[in-house]
Short mmCIF file of C-alpha atoms in Angstrom, two decimals:
data_model
loop_
_atom_site.label_atom_id
_atom_site.label_comp_id
_atom_site.label_asym_id
_atom_site.label_seq_id
_atom_site.Cartn_x
_atom_site.Cartn_y
_atom_site.Cartn_z
CA UNK A 1 30.09 7.07 13.50
CA UNK A 2 29.90 7.62 10.12
CA UNK A 3 28.03 11.61 9.34
CA UNK A 4 26.29 12.06 6.53
CA UNK A 5 28.03 14.97 4.17
CA UNK A 6 26.50 17.51 2.10
CA UNK A 7 26.42 16.52 -1.26
CA UNK A 8 27.88 18.39 -3.22
CA UNK A 9 25.27 19.89 -6.43
CA UNK A 10 25.86 20.53 -10.17
CA UNK A 11 23.64 22.65 -12.57
CA UNK A 12 23.87 23.39 -16.30
CA UNK A 13 21.23 25.03 -18.67
CA UNK A 14 18.85 22.63 -20.75
CA UNK A 15 20.35 22.58 -24.69
CA UNK A 16 16.73 22.91 -25.72
CA UNK A 17 15.05 25.35 -23.84
CA UNK A 18 17.65 27.33 -21.71
CA UNK A 19 16.37 26.10 -18.37
CA UNK A 20 18.56 25.67 -15.66
CA UNK A 21 18.54 21.57 -14.84
CA UNK A 22 19.95 20.85 -11.78
CA UNK A 23 21.64 17.48 -10.50
CA UNK A 24 22.35 16.49 -6.98
CA UNK A 25 24.52 13.65 -7.52
CA UNK A 26 28.05 13.02 -8.93
CA UNK A 27 26.82 9.89 -9.78
CA UNK A 28 23.67 10.53 -12.07
CA UNK A 29 24.12 9.73 -15.73
CA UNK A 30 21.11 11.74 -16.75
CA UNK A 31 17.89 13.78 -16.46
CA UNK A 32 14.60 14.91 -18.06
CA UNK A 33 14.16 18.44 -18.37
CA UNK A 34 11.24 19.63 -15.93
CA UNK A 35 9.99 22.39 -18.71
CA UNK A 36 10.98 20.70 -22.51
CA UNK A 37 10.94 17.33 -21.51
CA UNK A 38 14.25 16.96 -23.11
CA UNK A 39 15.96 13.74 -21.57
CA UNK A 40 19.05 15.10 -21.32
CA UNK A 41 22.99 12.56 -21.00
CA UNK A 42 25.25 14.38 -18.77
CA UNK A 43 28.77 14.51 -20.34
CA UNK A 44 31.40 16.29 -18.11
CA UNK A 45 30.11 20.09 -17.71
CA UNK A 46 27.99 19.17 -21.03
CA UNK A 47 24.47 18.37 -21.09
CA UNK A 48 23.27 16.70 -24.61
CA UNK A 49 19.75 16.06 -25.60
CA UNK A 50 19.49 12.12 -26.53
CA UNK A 51 15.68 12.48 -26.84
CA UNK A 52 11.87 13.59 -25.73
CA UNK A 53 9.79 11.75 -23.12
CA UNK A 54 6.44 11.62 -22.86
CA UNK A 55 4.31 13.18 -20.92
CA UNK A 56 3.50 11.33 -17.73
CA UNK A 57 0.39 10.12 -16.52
CA UNK A 58 -1.38 11.46 -13.71
CA UNK A 59 -1.97 8.43 -11.21
CA UNK A 60 -2.86 7.72 -6.89
CA UNK A 61 0.91 7.89 -5.41
CA UNK A 62 1.56 9.71 -2.38
CA UNK A 63 5.10 10.24 -4.19
CA UNK A 64 6.77 13.04 -6.72
CA UNK A 65 9.98 14.56 -6.68
CA UNK A 66 11.50 16.08 -3.54
CA UNK A 67 10.05 13.97 -1.33
CA UNK A 68 12.62 12.45 1.38
CA UNK A 69 12.57 9.70 3.69
CA UNK A 70 14.84 7.24 5.78
CA UNK A 71 15.29 3.88 5.04
CA UNK A 72 17.57 1.47 6.57
CA UNK A 73 19.06 4.43 9.13
CA UNK A 74 20.06 6.78 5.87
CA UNK A 75 18.03 9.40 4.65
CA UNK A 76 17.02 9.51 0.78
CA UNK A 77 15.79 11.86 -1.25
CA UNK A 78 13.00 11.18 -4.58
CA UNK A 79 14.95 12.30 -7.19
CA UNK A 80 13.39 10.74 -10.59
CA UNK A 81 10.72 8.61 -11.89
CA UNK A 82 10.65 5.86 -14.72
CA UNK A 83 6.99 5.42 -15.57
CA UNK A 84 6.51 1.45 -17.16
CA UNK A 85 3.60 0.05 -19.32
CA UNK A 86 3.29 -3.69 -20.51
CA UNK A 87 0.54 -5.66 -22.22
CA UNK A 88 -1.47 -5.31 -19.19
CA UNK A 89 -0.59 -1.93 -16.94
CA UNK A 90 1.83 0.37 -15.99
CA UNK A 91 4.22 1.14 -12.88
CA UNK A 92 6.12 3.77 -11.53
CA UNK A 93 9.55 3.50 -10.64
CA UNK A 94 11.28 6.34 -8.40
CA UNK A 95 14.77 6.92 -7.98
CA UNK A 96 16.35 7.60 -4.34
CA UNK A 97 18.96 8.66 -3.53
CA UNK A 98 20.74 8.35 -0.78
CA UNK A 99 22.93 10.64 1.33
CA UNK A 100 26.25 9.96 1.32
CA UNK A 101 28.77 9.36 4.22
CA UNK A 102 32.50 9.48 5.74
CA UNK A 103 33.29 6.46 4.34
CA UNK A 104 30.81 5.37 1.26
CA UNK A 105 29.75 8.08 -1.38
CA UNK A 106 25.69 8.47 -2.81
CA UNK A 107 24.28 5.43 -3.92
CA UNK A 108 20.88 4.83 -5.86
CA UNK A 109 18.27 2.81 -4.77
CA UNK A 110 14.23 2.04 -6.68
CA UNK A 111 11.17 2.23 -5.12
CA UNK A 112 8.38 0.91 -6.96
CA UNK A 113 4.65 -0.47 -7.30
CA UNK A 114 4.21 -4.74 -6.28
CA UNK A 115 1.20 -6.11 -7.02
CA UNK A 116 -0.34 -2.80 -5.88
CA UNK A 117 2.65 -2.58 -2.15
CA UNK A 118 5.79 -0.91 -3.20
CA UNK A 119 9.33 -2.65 -2.73
CA UNK A 120 13.01 -0.54 -2.46
CA UNK A 121 15.27 -2.72 -4.44
CA UNK A 122 19.22 -1.85 -5.75
CA UNK A 123 21.09 -2.68 -8.84
CA UNK A 124 24.08 -5.53 -7.89
CA UNK A 125 26.02 -6.70 -9.84
CA UNK A 126 25.55 -10.50 -11.35
CA UNK A 127 28.92 -13.01 -11.39
CA UNK A 128 26.80 -15.38 -13.43
CA UNK A 129 25.66 -15.37 -16.43
CA UNK A 130 21.89 -14.10 -16.42
CA UNK A 131 19.72 -17.22 -18.55
CA UNK A 132 17.48 -16.15 -21.94
CA UNK A 133 14.38 -14.97 -20.37
CA UNK A 134 12.84 -17.19 -24.12
CA UNK A 135 13.81 -20.08 -21.77
CA UNK A 136 11.57 -19.12 -18.93
CA UNK A 137 8.07 -20.91 -16.99
CA UNK A 138 6.36 -19.01 -14.36
CA UNK A 139 6.67 -20.84 -11.01
CA UNK A 140 10.06 -23.13 -12.01
CA UNK A 141 12.79 -22.49 -10.18
CA UNK A 142 16.70 -20.76 -10.86
CA UNK A 143 19.23 -20.30 -8.65
CA UNK A 144 20.76 -17.18 -9.35
CA UNK A 145 23.71 -14.83 -7.01
CA UNK A 146 23.74 -17.97 -4.40
CA UNK A 147 20.22 -18.27 -4.06
CA UNK A 148 16.89 -20.19 -5.09
CA UNK A 149 13.87 -17.98 -7.12
CA UNK A 150 11.14 -18.49 -8.11
CA UNK A 151 9.76 -16.66 -11.63
CA UNK A 152 6.97 -14.82 -10.72
CA UNK A 153 6.45 -13.27 -14.23
CA UNK A 154 7.38 -12.71 -17.59
CA UNK A 155 6.94 -9.56 -19.29
CA UNK A 156 7.82 -7.66 -22.30
CA UNK A 157 7.70 -3.87 -20.90
CA UNK A 158 8.15 -0.07 -22.39
CA UNK A 159 9.85 2.53 -20.93
CA UNK A 160 6.92 5.11 -21.78
CA UNK A 161 8.24 8.11 -19.85
CA UNK A 162 10.48 9.33 -17.44
CA UNK A 163 11.13 12.40 -15.36
CA UNK A 164 14.03 13.89 -12.85
CA UNK A 165 17.23 13.11 -12.42
CA UNK A 166 18.75 9.59 -12.99
CA UNK A 167 21.11 7.05 -12.54
CA UNK A 168 21.04 5.66 -16.72
CA UNK A 169 20.24 7.57 -19.43
CA UNK A 170 16.64 6.55 -20.29
CA UNK A 171 15.76 4.58 -23.75
CA UNK A 172 12.12 5.87 -23.65
CA UNK A 173 9.71 3.50 -25.71
CA UNK A 174 12.06 0.76 -26.05
CA UNK A 175 11.00 -2.84 -25.37
CA UNK A 176 12.46 -5.21 -23.67
CA UNK A 177 11.66 -8.39 -21.42
CA UNK A 178 11.49 -7.66 -17.57
CA UNK A 179 11.93 -10.94 -15.03
CA UNK A 180 10.25 -10.49 -11.86
CA UNK A 181 12.24 -13.26 -9.36
CA UNK A 182 10.70 -14.04 -5.42
CA UNK A 183 12.47 -15.92 -2.67
CA UNK A 184 11.82 -17.72 0.88
CA UNK A 185 13.37 -14.34 2.31
CA UNK A 186 10.40 -12.29 1.03
CA UNK A 187 12.90 -10.63 -1.68
CA UNK A 188 12.13 -9.59 -4.84
CA UNK A 189 14.88 -9.65 -7.54
CA UNK A 190 14.27 -8.49 -10.99
CA UNK A 191 16.41 -9.21 -14.56
CA UNK A 192 15.56 -6.66 -17.00
CA UNK A 193 17.21 -7.38 -20.51
CA UNK A 194 17.42 -3.32 -22.23
CA UNK A 195 20.91 -4.65 -22.57
CA UNK A 196 20.73 -8.22 -23.44
CA UNK A 197 24.18 -8.51 -23.51
CA UNK A 198 24.13 -7.35 -19.89
CA UNK A 199 21.08 -7.49 -17.36
CA UNK A 200 20.43 -5.70 -15.08
CA UNK A 201 20.07 -7.07 -11.71
CA UNK A 202 18.18 -6.36 -8.58
CA UNK A 203 17.13 -7.26 -5.22
CA UNK A 204 14.35 -5.62 -3.29
CA UNK A 205 12.25 -6.27 0.29
CA UNK A 206 8.23 -4.88 0.38
CA UNK A 207 8.26 -1.70 2.91
CA UNK A 208 5.42 0.58 4.55
CA UNK A 209 5.77 4.18 2.89
CA UNK A 210 4.25 4.83 6.42
CA UNK A 211 7.58 2.95 7.96
CA UNK A 212 9.61 5.25 5.50
CA UNK A 213 9.48 8.49 7.39
CA UNK A 214 8.34 10.38 4.22
CA UNK A 215 7.92 14.11 3.76
CA UNK A 216 7.25 16.52 0.52
CA UNK A 217 4.38 14.18 -0.13
CA UNK A 218 1.62 14.82 -2.34
CA UNK A 219 -1.43 16.55 -0.50
CA UNK A 220 -3.90 16.13 -3.62
CA UNK A 221 -3.23 12.70 -4.01
CA UNK A 222 -6.25 10.10 -4.74
CA UNK A 223 -8.64 13.04 -6.15
CA UNK A 224 -11.41 12.40 -8.44
CA UNK A 225 -9.79 12.87 -12.26
CA UNK A 226 -12.77 14.99 -13.50
CA UNK A 227 -10.99 16.67 -15.96
CA UNK A 228 -10.32 13.70 -17.36
CA UNK A 229 -13.83 12.90 -17.20
CA UNK A 230 -14.66 9.92 -20.65
CA UNK A 231 -17.49 8.86 -21.91
CA UNK A 232 -18.39 5.57 -22.22
CA UNK A 233 -18.36 4.21 -25.50
CA UNK A 234 -21.58 2.36 -24.97
CA UNK A 235 -24.22 4.66 -23.76
CA UNK A 236 -22.36 7.49 -23.25
CA UNK A 237 -21.99 7.80 -19.39
CA UNK A 238 -19.39 9.67 -17.73
CA UNK A 239 -16.85 7.55 -16.40
CA UNK A 240 -14.23 9.25 -13.77
CA UNK A 241 -11.78 7.52 -12.30
CA UNK A 242 -10.99 7.98 -8.23
CA UNK A 243 -7.03 6.38 -9.00
CA UNK A 244 -5.22 7.46 -11.59
CA UNK A 245 -3.29 4.31 -12.86
CA UNK A 246 -7.03 2.36 -12.73
CA UNK A 247 -6.75 0.57 -15.92
CA UNK A 248 -10.28 -0.78 -16.21
CA UNK A 249 -13.49 1.42 -15.24
CA UNK A 250 -17.47 -0.47 -14.94
CA UNK A 251 -19.70 2.07 -16.48
CA UNK A 252 -21.87 3.11 -14.03
CA UNK A 253 -25.13 3.07 -16.15
CA UNK A 254 -25.05 -0.26 -18.35
CA UNK A 255 -22.55 -2.03 -16.69
CA UNK A 256 -19.77 -2.14 -19.50
CA UNK A 257 -16.12 -2.68 -18.85
CA UNK A 258 -14.03 0.19 -20.16
CA UNK A 259 -9.97 -0.52 -20.58
CA UNK A 260 -8.52 2.77 -20.08
CA UNK A 261 -5.62 1.87 -19.67
CA UNK A 262 -3.72 3.80 -22.60
CA UNK A 263 -4.96 6.98 -20.59
CA UNK A 264 -7.92 9.06 -19.85
CA UNK A 265 -7.44 11.25 -22.42
CA UNK A 266 -10.19 13.72 -24.52
CA UNK A 267 -9.02 12.38 -27.84
CA UNK A 268 -8.49 8.62 -26.71
CA UNK A 269 -12.36 9.06 -26.14
CA UNK A 270 -13.55 7.24 -29.45
CA UNK A 271 -10.80 4.73 -29.56
CA UNK A 272 -11.40 3.06 -26.18
CA UNK A 273 -11.98 -0.86 -26.00
CA UNK A 274 -15.15 -2.15 -24.05
CA UNK A 275 -17.06 -5.29 -23.36
CA UNK A 276 -20.77 -5.64 -22.35
CA UNK A 277 -21.16 -8.13 -19.42
CA UNK A 278 -24.25 -9.86 -18.04
CA UNK A 279 -26.25 -8.40 -14.95
CA UNK A 280 -24.81 -9.61 -11.83
CA UNK A 281 -25.49 -8.44 -8.10
CA UNK A 282 -25.46 -5.56 -5.98
CA UNK A 283 -22.47 -5.65 -3.44
CA UNK A 284 -23.41 -6.13 0.14
CA UNK A 285 -21.12 -3.55 0.34
CA UNK A 286 -21.21 -1.22 -1.03
CA UNK A 287 -18.63 0.85 -3.37
CA UNK A 288 -17.45 3.53 -1.61
CA UNK A 289 -17.57 2.63 1.77
CA UNK A 290 -14.72 3.47 3.96
CA UNK A 291 -13.51 1.69 7.22
CA UNK A 292 -10.89 0.29 9.69
CA UNK A 293 -9.15 -2.88 9.31
CA UNK A 294 -6.24 -4.97 10.13
CA UNK A 295 -5.52 -7.16 7.34
CA UNK A 296 -2.95 -9.22 9.02
CA UNK A 297 -4.17 -8.76 12.23
CA UNK A 298 -2.40 -6.02 14.79
CA UNK A 299 -3.32 -2.66 14.14
CA UNK A 300 -6.30 -1.12 12.30
CA UNK A 301 -5.81 0.93 9.56
CA UNK A 302 -8.16 2.76 6.96
CA UNK A 303 -9.17 0.71 3.80
CA UNK A 304 -11.77 2.10 1.05
CA UNK A 305 -13.69 -0.67 -0.90
CA UNK A 306 -13.09 0.48 -4.68
CA UNK A 307 -14.06 -3.05 -6.79
CA UNK A 308 -15.89 -5.39 -6.40
CA UNK A 309 -16.02 -9.23 -8.55
CA UNK A 310 -18.17 -11.75 -8.96
CA UNK A 311 -15.97 -14.98 -9.72
CA UNK A 312 -16.99 -18.93 -9.69
CA UNK A 313 -14.70 -21.88 -10.23
CA UNK A 314 -14.62 -24.56 -13.63
CA UNK A 315 -16.30 -27.71 -13.20
CA UNK A 316 -13.80 -30.58 -14.94
CA UNK A 317 -16.87 -32.11 -16.01
CA UNK A 318 -20.97 -32.46 -15.42
CA UNK A 319 -20.15 -34.78 -12.41
CA UNK A 320 -18.59 -31.42 -10.73
CA UNK A 321 -19.82 -29.37 -8.38
CA UNK A 322 -19.65 -25.31 -8.49
CA UNK A 323 -18.80 -22.77 -6.47
CA UNK A 324 -19.29 -19.03 -6.00
CA UNK A 325 -17.66 -16.49 -4.12
CA UNK A 326 -17.26 -12.86 -4.64
CA UNK A 327 -14.24 -10.08 -3.56
CA UNK A 328 -13.98 -6.52 -2.17
CA UNK A 329 -11.11 -4.57 -3.94
CA UNK A 330 -9.44 -2.40 -0.85
CA UNK A 331 -7.23 0.08 -1.19
CA UNK A 332 -4.88 1.92 1.62
CA UNK A 333 -3.47 5.34 0.26
CA UNK A 334 -0.18 4.88 2.36
CA UNK A 335 -0.82 0.22 2.30
CA UNK A 336 -1.41 -0.26 -1.49
CA UNK A 337 -4.19 -2.71 -2.49
CA UNK A 338 -5.62 -5.79 -0.76
CA UNK A 339 -8.73 -7.98 -0.77
CA UNK A 340 -11.82 -8.67 1.23
CA UNK A 341 -13.45 -12.21 0.15
CA UNK A 342 -16.72 -13.73 1.02
CA UNK A 343 -17.22 -16.99 0.04
CA UNK A 344 -19.77 -20.00 1.08
CA UNK A 345 -17.08 -21.01 4.05
CA UNK A 346 -16.81 -17.49 5.69
CA UNK A 347 -14.55 -13.96 5.13
CA UNK A 348 -11.14 -13.09 4.56
CA UNK A 349 -9.10 -11.03 4.00
CA UNK A 350 -5.78 -11.60 2.19
CA UNK A 351 -2.86 -9.66 0.08
CA UNK A 352 -0.39 -9.87 -2.56
CA UNK A 353 2.65 -11.22 -0.93
CA UNK A 354 6.38 -9.93 -2.09
CA UNK A 355 8.14 -13.51 -2.22
CA UNK A 356 7.45 -17.17 -2.03
CA UNK A 357 6.73 -19.96 -0.24
CA UNK A 358 8.81 -23.21 -0.31
CA UNK A 359 8.17 -26.86 -0.90
CA UNK A 360 7.07 -28.76 2.16
CA UNK A 361 6.13 -31.60 0.93
CA UNK A 362 3.73 -33.23 -1.71
CA UNK A 363 0.87 -31.50 -0.33
CA UNK A 364 2.12 -28.52 1.84
CA UNK A 365 3.83 -25.38 0.98
CA UNK A 366 6.00 -23.29 4.00
CA UNK A 367 5.87 -19.92 4.48
CA UNK A 368 6.53 -17.46 7.40
CA UNK A 369 8.10 -20.78 9.71
CA UNK A 370 4.57 -21.80 9.14
CA UNK A 371 3.30 -24.81 6.51
CA UNK A 372 0.49 -24.25 4.72
CA UNK A 373 -1.60 -27.77 3.64
CA UNK A 374 -3.14 -28.04 0.27
CA UNK A 375 -6.63 -27.91 0.00
CA UNK A 376 -7.62 -27.04 -3.28
CA UNK A 377 -6.68 -26.49 -7.33
CA UNK A 378 -9.15 -25.42 -9.74
CA UNK A 379 -9.56 -22.73 -12.53
CA UNK A 380 -11.56 -19.78 -11.37
CA UNK A 381 -13.31 -17.37 -14.28
CA UNK A 382 -14.23 -13.93 -13.53
CA UNK A 383 -18.21 -14.03 -14.30
CA UNK A 384 -19.00 -9.51 -13.23
CA UNK A 385 -16.85 -7.15 -11.54
CA UNK A 386 -18.03 -3.13 -10.38
CA UNK A 387 -16.16 -0.12 -9.55
CA UNK A 388 -12.17 0.20 -10.73
CA UNK A 389 -9.30 -1.95 -10.99
CA UNK A 390 -5.83 -1.56 -11.20
CA UNK A 391 -5.32 -4.06 -14.45
CA UNK A 392 -7.17 -4.94 -16.62
CA UNK A 393 -10.39 -6.74 -16.71
CA UNK A 394 -10.81 -9.38 -19.24
CA UNK A 395 -14.08 -11.09 -20.68
CA UNK A 396 -14.34 -14.24 -18.41
CA UNK A 397 -10.46 -14.36 -17.06
CA UNK A 398 -9.10 -16.98 -16.00
CA UNK A 399 -6.69 -18.82 -13.56
CA UNK A 400 -5.13 -21.39 -12.36
CA UNK A 401 -5.71 -21.39 -8.07
CA UNK A 402 -3.61 -23.59 -5.80
CA UNK A 403 -5.57 -22.78 -1.97
CA UNK A 404 -3.49 -23.36 0.99
CA UNK A 405 -4.35 -23.01 4.84
CA UNK A 406 -2.82 -23.09 8.34
CA UNK A 407 -5.45 -23.68 11.55
CA UNK A 408 -3.71 -23.00 15.25
CA UNK A 409 -7.10 -23.32 17.22
CA UNK A 410 -9.51 -20.46 16.16
CA UNK A 411 -6.96 -18.92 13.56
CA UNK A 412 -6.85 -19.73 10.21
CA UNK A 413 -3.98 -18.28 7.72
CA UNK A 414 -4.51 -18.40 4.18
CA UNK A 415 -1.95 -19.02 1.19
CA UNK A 416 -2.96 -18.82 -2.33
CA UNK A 417 -1.14 -19.14 -5.95
CA UNK A 418 -2.62 -18.22 -8.84
CA UNK A 419 -1.43 -18.27 -12.55
CA UNK A 420 -2.30 -16.21 -15.33
CA UNK A 421 -0.67 -16.13 -18.60
CA UNK A 422 2.82 -15.93 -17.83
CA UNK A 423 2.76 -14.72 -14.00
CA UNK A 424 2.34 -16.29 -10.89
CA UNK A 425 1.12 -14.09 -8.12
CA UNK A 426 0.57 -15.24 -4.51
CA UNK A 427 -1.33 -13.88 -1.73
CA UNK A 428 -1.53 -14.44 2.33
CA UNK A 429 -3.81 -13.75 4.73
CA UNK A 430 -6.13 -14.36 7.40
CA UNK A 431 -10.05 -15.57 8.28
CA UNK A 432 -12.21 -13.11 9.51
CA UNK A 433 -15.91 -12.93 11.16
CA UNK A 434 -18.82 -11.25 10.30
CA UNK A 435 -19.09 -8.93 13.55
CA UNK A 436 -15.19 -7.30 12.22
CA UNK A 437 -16.45 -7.35 8.34
CA UNK A 438 -19.69 -5.61 9.78
CA UNK A 439 -17.32 -3.17 11.82
CA UNK A 440 -15.37 -1.97 8.46
CA UNK A 441 -18.39 -1.57 6.60
CA UNK A 442 -20.62 0.11 9.02
CA UNK A 443 -23.22 -2.37 8.15
CA UNK A 444 -26.59 -1.93 10.15
CA UNK A 445 -27.53 -5.06 12.12
CA UNK A 446 -30.45 -5.84 10.55
CA UNK A 447 -27.81 -6.97 7.68
CA UNK A 448 -25.49 -9.47 9.98
CA UNK A 449 -27.49 -12.91 9.59
CA UNK A 450 -26.36 -11.58 5.66
CA UNK A 451 -22.64 -11.11 6.47
CA UNK A 452 -22.41 -14.55 8.39
CA UNK A 453 -20.66 -17.14 6.41
CA UNK A 454 -17.69 -17.97 9.00
CA UNK A 455 -18.92 -21.81 9.58
CA UNK A 456 -15.87 -23.15 8.76
CA UNK A 457 -13.49 -20.02 10.90
CA UNK A 458 -14.00 -21.19 14.86
CA UNK A 459 -16.36 -24.47 14.27
CA UNK A 460 -14.99 -27.83 15.89
CA UNK A 461 -13.42 -30.27 14.40
CA UNK A 462 -15.79 -32.95 14.82
CA UNK A 463 -19.17 -31.25 14.42
CA UNK A 464 -17.44 -29.75 10.90
CA UNK A 465 -16.39 -33.20 9.91
CA UNK A 466 -20.40 -34.24 11.11
CA UNK A 467 -21.80 -31.52 8.65
CA UNK A 468 -19.23 -32.33 5.97
CA UNK A 469 -20.86 -35.86 5.06
CA UNK A 470 -24.34 -34.80 6.21
CA UNK A 471 -23.24 -32.46 2.95
CA UNK A 472 -22.17 -35.02 1.02
CA UNK A 473 -25.41 -37.26 1.31
CA UNK A 474 -27.43 -34.03 1.11
CA UNK A 475 -25.70 -33.30 -2.47
CA UNK A 476 -25.90 -36.62 -3.72
CA UNK A 477 -29.75 -37.00 -2.60
CA UNK A 478 -29.96 -33.25 -4.65
CA UNK A 479 -28.36 -34.48 -7.71
CA UNK A 480 -30.43 -38.25 -7.72
CA UNK A 481 -34.09 -35.43 -7.35
CA UNK A 482 -32.47 -33.37 -10.37
CA UNK A 483 -32.01 -36.04 -12.72
CA UNK A 484 -35.63 -37.19 -11.40
CA UNK A 485 -37.74 -34.02 -11.81
CA UNK A 486 -35.38 -31.23 -13.07
CA UNK A 487 -35.39 -29.51 -10.00
CA UNK A 488 -33.97 -25.88 -9.56
CA UNK A 489 -29.98 -26.43 -10.59
CA UNK A 490 -29.31 -24.07 -7.18
CA UNK A 491 -31.84 -25.13 -4.71
CA UNK A 492 -28.54 -26.09 -2.24
CA UNK A 493 -27.56 -22.54 -1.79
CA UNK A 494 -31.17 -21.57 -1.65
CA UNK A 495 -31.89 -24.65 1.25
CA UNK A 496 -28.50 -23.28 2.73
CA UNK A 497 -28.11 -19.84 2.66
CA UNK A 498 -31.69 -18.13 1.93
CA UNK A 499 -33.55 -17.28 -1.82
CA UNK A 500 -31.81 -13.58 -1.41
CA UNK A 501 -27.92 -14.73 -0.24
CA UNK A 502 -25.58 -13.96 -2.64
CA UNK A 503 -24.73 -17.25 -3.52
CA UNK A 504 -28.18 -18.78 -4.65
CA UNK A 505 -28.71 -15.06 -6.55
CA UNK A 506 -25.10 -15.42 -8.20
CA UNK A 507 -25.68 -19.16 -9.06
CA UNK A 508 -28.88 -18.48 -10.99
CA UNK A 509 -27.50 -15.60 -12.24
CA UNK A 510 -24.47 -17.65 -13.77
CA UNK A 511 -27.22 -20.81 -14.70
CA UNK A 512 -28.83 -18.33 -16.83
CA UNK A 513 -25.72 -16.67 -18.90
CA UNK A 514 -23.95 -19.72 -19.35
CA UNK A 515 -26.34 -22.44 -19.20
CA UNK A 516 -24.62 -24.45 -16.37
CA UNK A 517 -26.41 -27.23 -14.88
CA UNK A 518 -24.67 -28.15 -11.99
CA UNK A 519 -24.04 -26.78 -8.51
CA UNK A 520 -22.07 -27.57 -4.96
CA UNK A 521 -18.45 -26.85 -4.32
CA UNK A 522 -15.16 -29.04 -5.99
CA UNK A 523 -13.32 -25.95 -4.64
CA UNK A 524 -13.28 -22.69 -2.73
CA UNK A 525 -11.42 -19.27 -3.25
CA UNK A 526 -9.50 -17.44 -0.79
CA UNK A 527 -8.84 -14.46 -2.94
CA UNK A 528 -6.39 -12.30 -4.01
CA UNK A 529 -7.30 -12.18 -7.53
CA UNK A 530 -4.46 -10.20 -9.56
CA UNK A 531 -4.03 -10.17 -13.23
CA UNK A 532 -1.21 -7.97 -13.88
CA UNK A 533 -1.14 -6.35 -10.39
CA UNK A 534 1.49 -3.18 -10.55
CA UNK A 535 4.58 -3.42 -10.82
CA UNK A 536 7.46 -5.70 -12.04
CA UNK A 537 10.72 -4.07 -9.81
#
């Protein structure tokens, strides 16, 4: 059995400030001085300064240099970090240095964020010629390294900052295309075109930080960044992000949506971008709520509500009907992000996935050996937000959504694809009943009637069909009445859920704000909205 051998450490002095710089691996070609931020290239027994790294942004990540863990039976240490930026956000790539063994030298890997989750990946040779990034389109298939990959995103990225020990010299402030691809084996691949003649190819899989047996984590992760509080550019109230990677935050006073993607330093306060939004509703589950929830079943884990979105679909014509729903952004220090979704059909909990489903016919896709049937295709937009978000929230953000579902008895699983710009995000989850939502949110018993939206999760199919037929007839009659006497456009929601329901109030707000004159349900959402959504590694 191969045993790990101690790695031979090498130390030299920074040519800029004289501070000691230590290398844990002979394979590492570069490092960033922790004292003066000089980026250094290792040349034999000497170091040469090749640039200066910008300061790293503070973030919520529990990781830090020196943390250690295990993956696939091998130990590793977190030796370095790259902080990448692109138009809609930023992400970290942590350089992992794995232990050497009797028959293998030490190797490097990367632990990176991926739509609020984490991926471990390894660089690999690519035998064929990499495709021209200008010819790639989100959602299309590409054959690379003997596998079929779905293009998930295409972005121009910049290496904003770096620290620690790195396998390659960092090319700071250089912009280049980064393409993410996903396959049916739940793998994510990346093509980085920093060298267009020889792009870097890497393949990885999603991991849970809790499964990596990590030690030496940052204790203060997730603390409020009060020292970086900013005044709202519209009303002057203090903005205090709870998560360092927050890119958008909503002012608690005037409800303006403020873009803090360029940092939270006082020198940036005067140049913060913001937009005002129409008044929305108060979420049923308050921001800051913490509770236990099992995203895909199994053991419940702690999650906190950090954001709230109101969304609706966009009818294709005045004869179509409109649906409104709400999404709660959940955060877990070790799990990343997920979404708790409240629709007129019931509650669900979903999170972005690393892989992608395969086509299983004209009206279905296959994921985890289950055939999900297509239910809706529609365009959705965001109408109101509260809290903070790990992507840049834009006014009336729109996405093309395709919803699918899989049923087995009373169990309902959901799969959703959302395309916004040059990115396609797949989310997977399950329907949950109102009782589980109440346990998570610890709301009082008298709030249960407002939480009950689970009419489809366990309903008898004959009863469901009967209600659909009745619903269609009622809607037809409603439209006739609307044309005849200009009745309230949102009466269907008031009659079905009550005048104080979230559905009725959201419909009324939307009608006042945009002149919408039609109601109902031309689709629905299984949620999991994520524009940008973290890393691309």
